[in-house]
Coordinates of C-alpha atoms in Angstrom, one line a residue:
X1 CA 24.3 -1.2 26.5
X2 CA 23.1 1.9 27.8
X3 CA 19.7 2.0 29.7
X4 CA 17.5 5.0 30.2
X5 CA 14.7 5.1 33.7
X6 CA 12.1 7.9 33.8
X7 CA 9.3 8.8 36.5
X8 CA 8.1 5.9 38.6
X9 CA 5.0 3.5 37.0
X10 CA 1.6 4.3 37.6
X11 CA -0.1 1.5 39.7
X12 CA -2.3 -0.8 37.2
X13 CA -6.0 0.6 36.6
X14 CA -4.8 3.5 38.6
X15 CA -5.8 5.7 35.6
X16 CA -9.4 6.6 34.1
X17 CA -9.9 4.6 30.8
X18 CA -8.7 7.4 28.1
X19 CA -11.1 9.1 25.3
X20 CA -11.1 6.7 22.3
X21 CA -7.4 6.6 20.3
X22 CA -8.0 8.8 17.2
X23 CA -5.0 6.2 16.1
X24 CA -7.6 3.7 16.2
X25 CA -9.5 5.2 13.2
X26 CA -8.8 4.7 9.0
X27 CA -9.5 7.6 7.1
X28 CA -12.6 5.8 5.8
X29 CA -13.9 6.0 9.2
X30 CA -12.2 9.6 10.3
X31 CA -14.2 10.4 7.6
X32 CA -17.6 8.8 8.2
X33 CA -17.1 10.2 11.7
X34 CA -16.7 13.9 10.2
X35 CA -20.0 13.7 7.9
X36 CA -21.6 12.7 11.0
X37 CA -20.2 16.2 12.5
X38 CA -21.7 18.1 9.8
X39 CA -18.2 18.5 8.5
X40 CA -16.1 18.1 5.3
X41 CA -14.7 14.6 4.6
X42 CA -11.6 16.4 3.3
X43 CA -10.7 17.2 7.0
X44 CA -9.8 13.5 7.4
X45 CA -6.6 14.3 5.3
X46 CA -6.0 16.8 7.0
X47 CA -6.2 15.9 10.3
X48 CA -4.0 12.5 9.1
X49 CA -1.7 14.4 8.3
X50 CA -1.1 16.5 11.6
X51 CA -1.2 12.8 13.2
X52 CA 1.3 11.2 11.0
X53 CA 3.5 13.7 8.6
X54 CA 4.0 16.0 11.3
X55 CA 3.3 14.0 14.5
X56 CA 1.2 16.5 16.5
X57 CA 0.2 15.3 19.9
X58 CA -2.5 18.1 20.7
X59 CA -5.2 18.9 18.6
X60 CA -4.8 22.3 19.5
X61 CA -2.1 22.2 17.1
X62 CA -4.1 21.7 14.4
X63 CA -3.9 25.3 13.1
X64 CA -5.9 24.6 9.7
X65 CA -8.6 23.2 11.4
X66 CA -11.6 25.3 12.4
X67 CA -11.4 26.1 16.5
X68 CA -14.2 24.1 16.7
X69 CA -13.5 20.9 15.0
X70 CA -10.8 20.9 17.2
X71 CA -12.0 21.0 20.4
X72 CA -14.6 18.7 18.9
X73 CA -11.7 16.3 18.4
X74 CA -10.5 17.3 21.8
X75 CA -13.7 16.0 23.5
X76 CA -14.6 13.0 21.4
X77 CA -10.9 11.3 21.1
X78 CA -7.6 10.9 22.6
X79 CA -3.7 11.1 20.6
X80 CA -2.3 7.6 22.6
X81 CA 1.1 8.6 24.7
X82 CA 3.1 5.7 25.4
X83 CA 5.3 6.8 28.5
X84 CA 8.9 4.7 28.2
X85 CA 9.6 3.0 31.5
X86 CA 12.8 1.8 30.2
X87 CA 15.2 2.3 27.1
X88 CA 17.9 -0.2 26.2
X89 CA 20.5 0.9 23.3
X90 CA 22.7 -1.9 22.4
X91 CA 25.2 -2.0 21.1
X92 CA 24.3 -2.9 17.6
X93 CA 22.1 0.0 17.3
X94 CA 18.7 -2.1 18.3
X95 CA 16.9 0.2 21.2
X96 CA 13.9 -1.9 23.3
X97 CA 11.5 0.3 24.8
X98 CA 9.3 -1.2 27.4
X99 CA 6.3 1.7 27.3
X100 CA 3.6 1.8 30.1
X101 CA 0.0 2.2 28.8
X102 CA -2.7 4.2 30.5
X103 CA -3.7 1.7 32.4
X104 CA -0.5 1.1 34.2
X105 CA 0.0 -1.8 31.6
X106 CA 3.3 -2.5 29.9
X107 CA 4.3 -3.4 26.6
X108 CA 7.3 -3.7 24.7
X109 CA 8.6 -2.3 21.0
X110 CA 12.0 -2.8 19.4
X111 CA 13.6 -1.0 16.5
X112 CA 15.6 -2.7 14.4
X113 CA 18.4 -1.0 12.4
X114 CA 19.7 -3.1 8.9
X115 CA 21.1 -2.6 6.1
X116 CA 17.9 -1.9 4.0
X117 CA 16.7 0.2 6.9
X118 CA 15.0 0.5 10.0
X119 CA 12.5 -2.3 11.4
X120 CA 9.9 -1.9 14.3
X121 CA 8.8 -4.5 16.1
X122 CA 5.2 -4.3 17.4
X123 CA 3.5 -5.6 20.4
X124 CA -0.4 -6.7 20.0
X125 CA -1.3 -7.7 23.7
X126 CA -0.4 -7.5 27.0
X127 CA 0.6 -10.6 27.6
X128 CA -0.1 -13.9 25.5
X129 CA -2.7 -16.8 26.6
X130 CA -1.2 -18.9 23.7
X131 CA 1.2 -20.7 26.0
X132 CA 4.1 -21.4 23.7
X133 CA 6.7 -23.4 26.3
X134 CA 9.8 -21.3 25.0
X135 CA 8.5 -18.3 25.6
X136 CA 8.5 -15.1 27.9
X137 CA 5.7 -13.1 26.2
X138 CA 3.5 -16.0 27.5
X139 CA 4.9 -15.6 31.6
X140 CA 1.9 -14.5 33.2
X141 CA -1.1 -14.8 30.3
X142 CA -3.2 -12.7 28.7
X143 CA -3.9 -9.2 30.2
X144 CA -5.9 -7.7 27.5
X145 CA -6.0 -7.1 24.0
X146 CA -4.6 -3.1 22.3
X147 CA -6.6 -1.5 20.6
X148 CA -5.8 -0.5 17.1
X149 CA -4.6 2.7 18.9
X150 CA -2.1 1.6 20.7
X151 CA -0.3 -0.5 18.4
X152 CA -0.1 2.5 15.5
X153 CA 1.2 5.2 19.0
X154 CA 4.5 2.4 19.3
X155 CA 5.2 3.1 15.3
X156 CA 4.4 6.7 15.9
X157 CA 6.9 6.9 19.3
X158 CA 9.3 4.7 17.2
X159 CA 9.6 7.1 14.6
X160 CA 9.3 10.6 16.4
X161 CA 12.7 8.9 18.3
X162 CA 14.2 8.7 14.4
X163 CA 13.1 12.1 13.7
X164 CA 15.8 13.4 15.7
X165 CA 18.6 12.1 13.4
X166 CA 16.2 12.7 10.3
X167 CA 15.8 8.9 9.6
X168 CA 12.2 7.1 9.3
X169 CA 10.9 3.8 10.0
X170 CA 10.9 1.8 6.7
X171 CA 9.3 -2.0 8.2
X172 CA 7.2 -3.6 10.2
X173 CA 7.1 -6.9 11.7
X174 CA 4.0 -8.0 13.9
X175 CA 6.3 -10.6 16.4
X176 CA 6.2 -8.4 19.2
X177 CA 4.4 -9.7 22.8
X178 CA 1.0 -11.8 21.9
X179 CA -0.6 -13.8 19.1
X180 CA -1.2 -11.3 16.5
X181 CA -4.1 -13.5 15.1
X182 CA -5.9 -13.5 18.6
X183 CA -6.5 -9.8 18.1
X184 CA -7.7 -10.2 14.7
X185 CA -10.0 -7.1 13.9
X186 CA -7.7 -4.5 15.6
X187 CA -4.8 -6.2 13.8
X188 CA -6.2 -5.5 10.7
X189 CA -7.1 -1.7 11.5
X190 CA -3.6 -1.0 12.3
X191 CA -2.2 -2.5 9.0
X192 CA -4.5 -0.9 7.3
X193 CA -3.5 2.9 9.2
X194 CA 0.2 2.3 9.0
X195 CA -0.2 1.1 5.1
X196 CA -2.1 4.4 3.9
X197 CA -0.5 6.5 2.3
X198 CA -1.4 9.6 4.2
X199 CA -0.8 7.3 7.1
X200 CA 2.7 6.4 8.2
X201 CA 2.8 5.4 4.0
X202 CA 4.7 1.8 4.9
X203 CA 4.4 -0.3 2.0
X204 CA 2.6 -3.3 3.0
X205 CA 5.5 -5.3 1.2
X206 CA 7.8 -3.9 4.2
X207 CA 5.3 -5.4 7.0
X208 CA 5.4 -8.9 8.1
X209 CA 2.5 -10.3 10.4
X210 CA 3.4 -13.7 12.7
X211 CA 1.2 -16.4 13.4
X212 CA 1.8 -19.3 16.0
X213 CA -1.2 -20.7 13.8
X214 CA -4.8 -19.9 14.8
X215 CA -6.4 -21.7 11.4
X216 CA -9.5 -20.5 11.1
X217 CA -7.8 -16.7 10.8
X218 CA -5.4 -17.8 8.1
X219 CA -8.1 -18.4 6.2
X220 CA -9.7 -15.2 6.7
X221 CA -6.1 -13.0 6.2
X222 CA -5.3 -14.8 2.9
X223 CA -9.0 -13.7 2.4
X224 CA -8.3 -10.2 3.1
X225 CA -6.5 -9.4 -0.2
X226 CA -3.8 -7.7 1.2
X227 CA 0.0 -7.8 0.4
X228 CA 1.2 -8.5 3.8
X229 CA 4.2 -10.7 4.4
X230 CA 2.9 -13.4 6.2
X231 CA 5.3 -15.9 7.8
X232 CA 4.2 -19.1 10.3
X233 CA 6.0 -19.8 13.5
X234 CA 6.5 -23.0 13.3
X235 CA 9.7 -24.5 15.7
X236 CA 9.3 -28.4 15.2
X237 CA 8.6 -30.5 12.1
X238 CA 6.2 -32.8 13.6
X239 CA 2.7 -32.7 15.2
X240 CA 3.8 -34.3 19.2
X241 CA 7.1 -32.5 19.2
X242 CA 5.1 -29.2 18.1
X243 CA 2.8 -30.0 20.5
X244 CA 5.2 -30.3 23.1
X245 CA 6.7 -27.1 22.1
X246 CA 3.5 -25.2 21.2
X247 CA 0.4 -26.2 22.9
X248 CA -2.0 -24.3 20.7
X249 CA -0.6 -27.5 18.3
X250 CA -3.7 -29.4 20.5
X251 CA -6.4 -26.8 19.0
X252 CA -4.6 -26.7 15.9
X253 CA -2.9 -29.6 14.8
X254 CA 0.3 -29.0 12.5
X255 CA -1.3 -31.3 9.6
X256 CA -3.9 -28.7 9.2
X257 CA -2.4 -26.1 9.7
X258 CA -0.1 -27.5 6.5
X259 CA -3.6 -26.8 4.9
X260 CA -4.1 -23.7 6.0
X261 CA -1.0 -22.5 4.5
X262 CA -1.6 -24.4 1.4
X263 CA -4.6 -22.3 1.0
X264 CA -3.1 -19.0 1.6
X265 CA -0.2 -19.8 -0.7
X266 CA -2.9 -20.9 -3.7
X267 CA -5.0 -18.0 -2.9
X268 CA -2.5 -14.9 -2.8
X269 CA 0.4 -16.4 -4.5
X270 CA 2.3 -15.1 -2.1
X271 CA 5.4 -17.2 -0.5
X272 CA 5.2 -18.0 3.5
X273 CA 8.0 -17.6 6.0
X274 CA 8.6 -20.7 8.5
X275 CA 10.2 -19.2 11.6
X276 CA 12.2 -22.2 13.0
X277 CA 13.7 -21.6 16.9
X278 CA 16.8 -24.1 16.9
X279 CA 16.6 -24.7 20.6
X280 CA 19.9 -27.1 22.5
X281 CA 19.2 -30.9 21.8
X282 CA 15.4 -30.2 21.4
X283 CA 14.7 -29.4 17.4
X284 CA 18.0 -29.2 16.1
X285 CA 18.9 -32.7 15.3
X286 CA 19.7 -33.2 11.8
X287 CA 16.9 -35.6 11.5
X288 CA 14.5 -32.9 12.1
X289 CA 16.2 -31.1 9.3
X290 CA 15.3 -34.1 6.8
X291 CA 12.0 -33.9 8.5
X292 CA 11.0 -30.1 8.0
X293 CA 12.2 -30.6 4.3
X294 CA 9.9 -33.1 3.8
X295 CA 6.7 -31.1 5.7
X296 CA 7.6 -28.1 3.4
X297 CA 8.5 -29.7 -0.1
X298 CA 7.1 -28.2 -2.9
X299 CA 5.8 -25.1 -1.1
X300 CA 6.2 -21.4 -2.4
X301 CA 8.2 -20.4 1.1
X302 CA 11.1 -19.3 2.9
X303 CA 12.7 -21.2 6.5
X304 CA 14.2 -18.5 8.8
X305 CA 16.4 -20.0 11.2
X306 CA 16.1 -18.8 14.2
X307 CA 19.3 -19.4 17.1
X308 CA 17.2 -18.4 20.5
X309 CA 17.7 -16.5 22.7
X310 CA 18.2 -17.8 26.8
X311 CA 15.4 -16.8 29.0
X312 CA 15.9 -17.3 32.6
X313 CA 12.4 -18.3 32.9
X314 CA 12.7 -21.3 30.7
X315 CA 15.1 -24.2 30.4
X316 CA 16.1 -24.2 26.8
X317 CA 19.5 -23.3 25.5
X318 CA 21.3 -21.9 22.4
X319 CA 22.2 -24.7 19.7
X320 CA 25.9 -25.1 18.9
X321 CA 27.0 -22.5 15.9
X322 CA 28.6 -25.4 14.1
X323 CA 25.0 -27.7 14.9
X324 CA 23.3 -24.3 12.9
X325 CA 24.9 -24.2 9.6
X326 CA 24.5 -28.3 9.6
X327 CA 21.3 -27.5 10.2
X328 CA 20.9 -24.9 7.1
X329 CA 22.7 -27.2 4.8
X330 CA 20.9 -30.3 5.5
X331 CA 17.9 -28.0 4.5
X332 CA 19.8 -26.3 1.3
X333 CA 20.2 -29.9 -0.3
X334 CA 16.7 -30.2 -0.4
X335 CA 15.9 -26.9 -1.9
X336 CA 14.9 -24.8 -0.1
X337 CA 15.1 -21.2 0.7
X338 CA 16.7 -20.8 3.9
X339 CA 18.4 -18.3 6.0
X340 CA 19.6 -17.5 9.2
X341 CA 18.2 -14.8 11.4
X342 CA 21.0 -11.6 12.4
X343 CA 20.9 -11.9 16.3
X344 CA 20.2 -8.1 17.5
X345 CA 20.4 -7.1 20.6
X346 CA 22.1 -9.7 22.3
X347 CA 23.8 -7.3 24.8
X348 CA 20.2 -6.3 25.8
X349 CA 16.9 -7.9 27.2
X350 CA 16.5 -9.3 23.1
X351 CA 13.8 -12.0 23.6
X352 CA 11.1 -11.1 23.1
X353 CA 8.8 -10.1 26.5
X354 CA 12.1 -10.6 28.6
X355 CA 12.3 -7.0 29.6
X356 CA 8.6 -6.8 30.6
X357 CA 9.4 -10.2 32.2
X358 CA 12.4 -8.6 34.7
X359 CA 11.0 -5.1 34.8
X360 CA 7.1 -5.9 35.7
X361 CA 7.5 -9.1 37.5
X362 CA 4.0 -8.4 39.1
X363 CA 2.5 -8.6 35.3
X364 CA 4.1 -11.9 34.5
X365 CA 3.9 -14.1 37.8

């Protein structure tokens, strides 16, 4: 494991809020802004190319724009940059970044290397208020939502790191710190920006969004007409057990959640992935596998079994490998499409929120 630690951090709230991030603008919003300034809308495409193909960090470098427009952009927007506080590199090539925001708060972003390409796991909030009992991200609660541009900047920052080796980000998973659907509007803007051919041009089918189950937003997301992959953090096959693991189940109980899932599948025709973390002695017995198979039978779905990473602040332990395989076999016996998630960064602070919890204790108390 390699670890890099740059200069000391700013204090939270030390800096003034920056100008709005230009990364937060969709191409259409940028066109509207340009027209309001008396500029031609085609300039928006040029600006997008500078931001996302050339990845410049200074408007002055946009040399095919008139000087007056470059000055207008500089006085109206910032190009969001993230300060790398800690960079951990695993033996398997996984890289975990702890980034500092303009106000001193910190977020995690992870680069995962697969045989099919490079995937980036992004964060949507500083902290989380969902309160899942197994997750380090929720320690200290929710501090604030990220703007779309701050989520986009995570992908840009990782892509810049890959530029040195002529690689590119090929897929995105929105599964970092925070509940994406709790920051819904900024999430949707982010998805449209990174998916746009003139933006980062990440194909919709190479982007996955995960939710813990905010039911109204599942219906809304189904109606967006996007081809984004969709995952549910399920983690329990019964209403009672899910409430113990995930307090959000009190507000959005499992039966209602499954109704929303059925609506999503019917409306989009797309498959849903159920994320199922295995916690030793809690939800990993064969009876749980049978209950899970009964819960999701007949659905167009896939189950992703997750051997959980041990988090010191939590009391859960890993399920033995033999039990993981037994659980998988029990699901396959019922015709369930199931895989066991490949582990990434096992020798670094791999669990979501774990690096932030270790490095920024004042944020997570």
